[in-house]
Amino acid sequence: MVKRQRLHSNAIYYFDMVCRHMSMREAARRLHVASSAVSRQIIKLEEELGVPLFERLPGKLQLTSAGEIFSRHVRTVLQDADRAYSELDLLQGMYKGHIEIVSVEGPAQGLIPELLARMHQRYPSITVGLSKLGSRDIPEAVISGAADLGVAFGIPETQALQQLSRHRFRLGAIMTPDHPLAGRKEVSLATCAQYPLIMPKPELSIYHSIAPMLGHLTPARAVMESGSVEFSRQMAVRGIGLAFQTTLGIEDDLSSRRLVHVPLSHRQPIISELGIYARAGRLLPVAVDYFARALIDEMTRRGDTDRPN
């Protein structure tokens, strides 16, 4: 394995760790150095740049505007260093690296863990971090460098994000097999509104797909509202009402017949588009690129796919 020496000054690494935890003490603990050493490096950086990078507030730190700008630069620099090391490792036949993923709940429930388990069997030295976020919060995590890859529904186009792939999945009503609608090939939202509903809250992209179409029909039939597709799934399994999801994350429930997924139609199929995202302009480290390709292949297998040029 290529010997991992720091390509940049300690101040860069110390600053990045302080940004991640907004604490000199916690940064020092994770870097295995004294708090005074971290503080000296931050002060040195501020003197060289000629601007304060942090506001020292009572009991906490906060990035200044200059600190925000510099933090984005530092994340880019360190990510590029990781890419260089991973390519050097690959030349020596080593498969190492770290992948940080942020995903909406559905893919994080079954698909992504399944792929990660396969990858771990083949490349056990690759480490992984996975966080669940709403689609609205995922772009910032990827753009800031907190995550290598983002998996989210309905992300608007932006110059700061690169869409690696886009996949189309039918949105459907999920219910127990004994529900009156369980035998249908597809169902309208108006028909669903005649039964108790478990409605998504506005922080979920599903809400924005169906709420305008349901209009005034929902209040009387919405027995629950949730910002979690997992909670909605559990309530549907218990027969509380109809919930709305794609098949992602409920594969085991469908195969065991605990749930039935009936595709929705409102004059035409209702589609949720799931995208895989990286920071625009970034060359992905080998491990990240490998996983992204595996994820794209699996998404392609499971749904209709449009891939950007």
C-alpha positions as a printed NumPy array, in Angstrom:
array([[  0.   ,   0.   ,   0.   ],
       [  1.17 ,   3.529,  -0.751],
       [  2.474,   5.145,   2.422],
       [ -0.038,   7.777,   3.427],
       [  1.872,  10.934,   4.239],
       [  0.068,  14.235,   4.489],
       [  0.324,  16.138,   1.237],
       [ -0.612,  19.429,   2.908],
       [  0.236,  21.272,   6.101],
       [ -1.182,  20.163,   9.432],
       [ -3.18 ,  23.384,   9.537],
       [ -5.363,  22.181,   6.634],
       [ -6.176,  18.869,   8.331],
       [ -6.733,  20.517,  11.714],
       [ -9.012,  23.155,  10.196],
       [-11.068,  20.47 ,   8.417],
       [-11.507,  18.494,  11.639],
       [-12.579,  21.594,  13.571],
       [-15.117,  22.353,  10.81 ],
       [-16.55 ,  18.863,  11.079],
       [-17.085,  19.06 ,  14.838],
       [-17.106,  22.81 ,  15.558],
       [-14.958,  22.141,  18.591],
       [-11.195,  22.536,  19.106],
       [-11.288,  19.971,  21.891],
       [-13.155,  17.329,  19.863],
       [-10.91 ,  17.943,  16.855],
       [ -7.841,  17.472,  19.056],
       [ -9.282,  14.251,  20.503],
       [ -9.87 ,  12.781,  17.058],
       [ -6.466,  13.91 ,  15.784],
       [ -4.736,  12.587,  18.92 ],
       [ -3.016,  15.899,  19.619],
       [ -3.292,  18.569,  22.302],
       [ -6.041,  21.187,  22.039],
       [ -3.368,  23.876,  22.155],
       [ -1.767,  22.416,  19.016],
       [ -5.05 ,  22.675,  17.121],
       [ -5.63 ,  26.213,  18.372],
       [ -2.134,  27.302,  17.278],
       [ -2.654,  25.943,  13.774],
       [ -6.011,  27.702,  13.389],
       [ -4.529,  31.005,  14.608],
       [ -1.607,  30.545,  12.194],
       [ -4.045,  30.007,   9.305],
       [ -6.041,  33.102,  10.24 ],
       [ -2.862,  35.191,  10.39 ],
       [ -1.669,  33.93 ,   6.988],
       [ -5.063,  34.527,   5.37 ],
       [ -5.581,  37.844,   7.143],
       [ -9.176,  37.053,   8.12 ],
       [-10.87 ,  35.282,  11.058],
       [-12.152,  31.834,  10.112],
       [-14.235,  31.176,  13.227],
       [-16.377,  33.235,  15.536],
       [-15.552,  32.265,  19.124],
       [-19.014,  32.287,  20.723],
       [-19.788,  31.252,  24.313],
       [-19.506,  27.474,  24.385],
       [-19.245,  27.   ,  20.614],
       [-17.543,  27.929,  17.361],
       [-19.15 ,  29.199,  14.19 ],
       [-17.629,  29.663,  10.741],
       [-17.317,  33.227,   9.489],
       [-18.127,  34.033,   5.85 ],
       [-14.42 ,  33.699,   5.095],
       [-14.378,  30.421,   6.977],
       [-17.244,  29.078,   4.852],
       [-15.341,  29.914,   1.656],
       [-12.101,  28.419,   2.944],
       [-13.835,  25.262,   4.219],
       [-15.163,  24.5  ,   0.725],
       [-11.642,  24.897,  -0.661],
       [-10.183,  22.626,   2.012],
       [-12.777,  19.896,   1.389],
       [-11.948,  19.979,  -2.315],
       [ -8.204,  19.798,  -1.648],
       [ -8.522,  16.851,   0.749],
       [-10.944,  14.974,  -1.497],
       [ -8.504,  15.343,  -4.397],
       [ -5.732,  13.977,  -2.173],
       [ -7.902,  10.94 ,  -1.36 ],
       [ -8.456,  10.4  ,  -5.075],
       [ -4.708,  10.475,  -5.759],
       [ -3.983,   7.98 ,  -2.982],
       [ -6.728,   5.601,  -4.084],
       [ -5.381,   5.599,  -7.654],
       [ -1.86 ,   4.909,  -6.386],
       [ -3.23 ,   2.042,  -4.249],
       [ -5.043,   0.666,  -7.288],
       [ -1.798,   0.602,  -9.262],
       [ -0.39 ,  -1.703,  -6.578],
       [ -3.424,  -3.983,  -6.644],
       [ -4.86 ,  -2.618,  -3.401],
       [ -8.538,  -1.812,  -2.959],
       [ -8.793,   0.63 ,  -0.104],
       [-10.537,   3.89 ,   0.628],
       [-13.579,   5.362,   2.311],
       [-17.044,   6.056,   0.909],
       [-19.417,   8.507,   2.58 ],
       [-23.013,   8.229,   1.352],
       [-26.15 ,  10.226,   2.109],
       [-29.431,   8.725,   0.973],
       [-33.164,   9.023,   1.338],
       [-34.743,   6.245,   3.386],
       [-36.032,   3.899,   0.663],
       [-32.716,   2.942,  -0.985],
       [-30.975,   3.046,   2.421],
       [-33.358,   0.373,   3.775],
       [-32.424,  -2.481,   1.457],
       [-30.715,  -1.695,  -1.833],
       [-27.657,   0.197,  -0.569],
       [-26.945,  -2.163,   2.379],
       [-27.216,  -5.116,  -0.021],
       [-24.664,  -3.588,  -2.391],
       [-22.361,  -2.578,   0.464],
       [-22.438,  -6.123,   1.846],
       [-21.385,  -7.494,  -1.551],
       [-18.611,  -4.91 ,  -1.83 ],
       [-17.364,  -5.677,   1.676],
       [-17.021,  -9.371,   0.81 ],
       [-14.894,  -8.492,  -2.212],
       [-13.008,  -5.48 ,  -0.81 ],
       [-13.054,  -5.704,   3.003],
       [-10.535,  -2.848,   3.383],
       [-12.955,  -0.256,   2.004],
       [-14.751,   1.566,   4.823],
       [-18.193,   3.142,   4.513],
       [-20.337,   5.755,   6.22 ],
       [-24.067,   5.97 ,   5.485],
       [-26.453,   8.688,   6.676],
       [-30.165,   9.078,   5.983],
       [-31.35 ,  12.547,   5.034],
       [-34.325,  14.079,   3.301],
       [-33.99 ,  14.957,  -0.377],
       [-33.876,  18.673,   0.467],
       [-30.767,  18.264,   2.665],
       [-28.767,  15.92 ,   0.451],
       [-27.444,  18.47 ,  -2.099],
       [-25.7  ,  20.541,   0.587],
       [-24.078,  17.431,   2.096],
       [-22.626,  16.496,  -1.297],
       [-21.65 ,  20.02 ,  -2.377],
       [-19.941,  20.755,   0.96 ],
       [-17.905,  17.55 ,   0.765],
       [-19.507,  15.946,   3.813],
       [-20.583,  13.099,   1.509],
       [-19.105,  11.574,  -1.636],
       [-22.415,  10.426,  -3.095],
       [-26.023,  11.46 ,  -2.625],
       [-29.066,   9.343,  -3.489],
       [-32.283,  11.355,  -3.571],
       [-35.636,  11.872,  -5.242],
       [-36.6  ,  15.012,  -7.119],
       [-33.417,  17.108,  -6.821],
       [-33.543,  20.21 ,  -9.061],
       [-30.633,  20.721, -11.449],
       [-27.755,  22.857, -10.179],
       [-24.265,  23.653, -11.475],
       [-22.742,  22.53 ,  -8.188],
       [-24.039,  18.949,  -8.522],
       [-23.239,  16.3  , -11.105],
       [-26.074,  13.852, -11.736],
       [-24.404,  10.494, -12.351],
       [-27.64 ,   8.738, -13.215],
       [-31.409,   9.131, -13.009],
       [-33.906,   6.317, -12.481],
       [-37.692,   6.205, -12.806],
       [-39.824,   4.255, -10.335],
       [-43.596,   3.921, -10.168],
       [-45.091,   5.5  ,  -7.068],
       [-47.759,   3.306,  -5.556],
       [-50.105,   2.75 ,  -2.64 ],
       [-48.851,   0.15 ,  -0.178],
       [-51.306,  -1.874,   1.887],
       [-51.911,  -5.244,   3.512],
       [-52.964,  -8.117,   1.205],
       [-56.487,  -8.135,   2.661],
       [-57.155,  -4.474,   1.79 ],
       [-60.062,  -3.951,  -0.665],
       [-57.679,  -2.367,  -3.204],
       [-54.94 ,  -5.007,  -2.96 ],
       [-56.064,  -6.955,  -6.018],
       [-55.974,  -4.032,  -8.446],
       [-53.319,  -3.589, -11.141],
       [-53.273,   0.168, -10.516],
       [-55.342,   2.657,  -8.545],
       [-56.247,   6.337,  -8.746],
       [-55.554,   8.832,  -6.009],
       [-59.278,   9.626,  -5.833],
       [-60.01 ,   5.978,  -5.069],
       [-57.247,   5.874,  -2.434],
       [-58.802,   8.941,  -0.776],
       [-61.894,   6.88 ,   0.024],
       [-59.834,   4.909,   2.581],
       [-57.724,   5.877,   5.622],
       [-54.412,   7.357,   4.485],
       [-50.95 ,   7.671,   5.994],
       [-49.826,  10.9  ,   4.366],
       [-46.234,  12.033,   3.823],
       [-45.177,  15.349,   5.325],
       [-43.798,  18.14 ,   3.102],
       [-40.149,  17.255,   3.834],
       [-40.618,  14.092,   1.745],
       [-40.542,  14.317,  -2.043],
       [-43.53 ,  11.935,  -2.165],
       [-45.689,  14.688,  -0.68 ],
       [-44.962,  17.02 ,  -3.582],
       [-45.774,  14.247,  -6.07 ],
       [-49.231,  13.446,  -4.743],
       [-50.542,  16.253,  -2.501],
       [-51.528,  18.611,  -5.352],
       [-53.475,  15.789,  -7.004],
       [-55.305,  14.806,  -3.825],
       [-56.239,  18.412,  -3.084],
       [-59.129,  18.775,  -0.64 ],
       [-59.761,  15.013,  -0.51 ],
       [-57.103,  14.193,   2.106],
       [-57.985,  15.866,   5.431],
       [-60.886,  13.621,   6.363],
       [-59.044,  10.419,   5.43 ],
       [-55.512,  11.254,   6.64 ],
       [-55.323,   9.283,   9.883],
       [-51.559,   9.856,  10.208],
       [-48.841,  12.066,   8.755],
       [-45.167,  11.199,   8.772],
       [-41.833,  12.561,   7.605],
       [-40.427,   9.01 ,   7.561],
       [-41.152,   6.446,   4.865],
       [-40.07 ,   3.716,   7.298],
       [-42.683,   4.809,   9.849],
       [-45.299,   4.946,   7.088],
       [-44.32 ,   1.445,   6.009],
       [-44.671,   0.104,   9.536],
       [-48.117,   1.653,   9.892],
       [-49.194,   0.192,   6.546],
       [-47.99 ,  -3.262,   7.649],
       [-50.199,  -2.894,  10.74 ],
       [-53.205,  -2.091,   8.596],
       [-53.596,   1.5  ,   9.825],
       [-54.078,   2.86 ,   6.319],
       [-52.682,   3.255,   2.823],
       [-49.191,   4.734,   2.507],
       [-47.454,   5.927,  -0.657],
       [-44.009,   4.709,  -1.718],
       [-41.988,   3.168,  -4.521],
       [-40.971,  -0.469,  -4.146],
       [-37.5  ,   0.556,  -2.946],
       [-37.008,  -0.407,   0.686],
       [-40.045,  -2.702,   0.887],
       [-38.737,  -5.584,  -1.223],
       [-38.819,  -8.05 ,   1.692],
       [-42.375,  -7.026,   2.597],
       [-43.507,  -7.584,  -0.98 ],
       [-41.818, -10.978,  -1.357],
       [-43.263, -12.171,   1.974],
       [-46.701, -10.731,   1.095],
       [-46.788,  -8.588,   4.202],
       [-47.49 ,  -5.683,   1.858],
       [-48.872,  -5.167,  -1.634],
       [-47.726,  -2.314,  -3.881],
       [-50.419,  -1.052,  -6.266],
       [-49.073,   1.523,  -8.779],
       [-50.776,   4.916,  -8.759],
       [-52.267,   6.53 , -11.82 ],
       [-53.643,  10.037, -12.284],
       [-54.535,   9.998, -15.983],
       [-51.029,   8.544, -16.39 ],
       [-48.525,   6.697, -14.172],
       [-47.095,   8.737, -11.295],
       [-43.312,   8.544, -11.413],
       [-40.654,   9.283,  -8.809],
       [-37.201,  10.004, -10.227],
       [-34.275,   8.838,  -8.127],
       [-30.905,  10.41 ,  -8.834],
       [-27.334,   9.583,  -7.847],
       [-25.23 ,  12.703,  -7.312],
       [-21.629,  13.774,  -6.791],
       [-20.049,  17.21 ,  -6.476],
       [-19.673,  18.781,  -9.919],
       [-16.149,  18.728, -11.312],
       [-14.854,  16.176,  -8.82 ],
       [-12.906,  13.12 ,  -9.924],
       [-14.26 ,  10.345,  -7.744],
       [-11.815,   8.202,  -5.742],
       [-11.544,   4.634,  -6.985],
       [-13.645,   3.117,  -4.19 ],
       [-16.377,   5.742,  -4.594],
       [-16.395,   5.325,  -8.356],
       [-16.649,   1.542,  -8.002],
       [-19.639,   1.787,  -5.695],
       [-21.337,   4.453,  -7.83 ],
       [-21.095,   2.19 , -10.874],
       [-22.468,  -0.784,  -8.95 ],
       [-25.355,   1.351,  -7.67 ],
       [-26.127,   2.652, -11.169],
       [-26.135,  -0.894, -12.563],
       [-28.519,  -2.1  ,  -9.858],
       [-30.832,   0.889, -10.271],
       [-30.852,   0.269, -14.015],
       [-31.887,  -3.325, -13.4  ],
       [-34.736,  -2.339, -11.073],
       [-36.242,   0.622, -12.889],
       [-36.543,   2.547, -16.146],
       [-33.398,   4.718, -16.443],
       [-32.433,   7.92 , -18.208],
       [-28.72 ,   8.587, -17.933],
       [-27.342,  12.082, -18.54 ],
       [-24.874,  12.576, -21.382]])
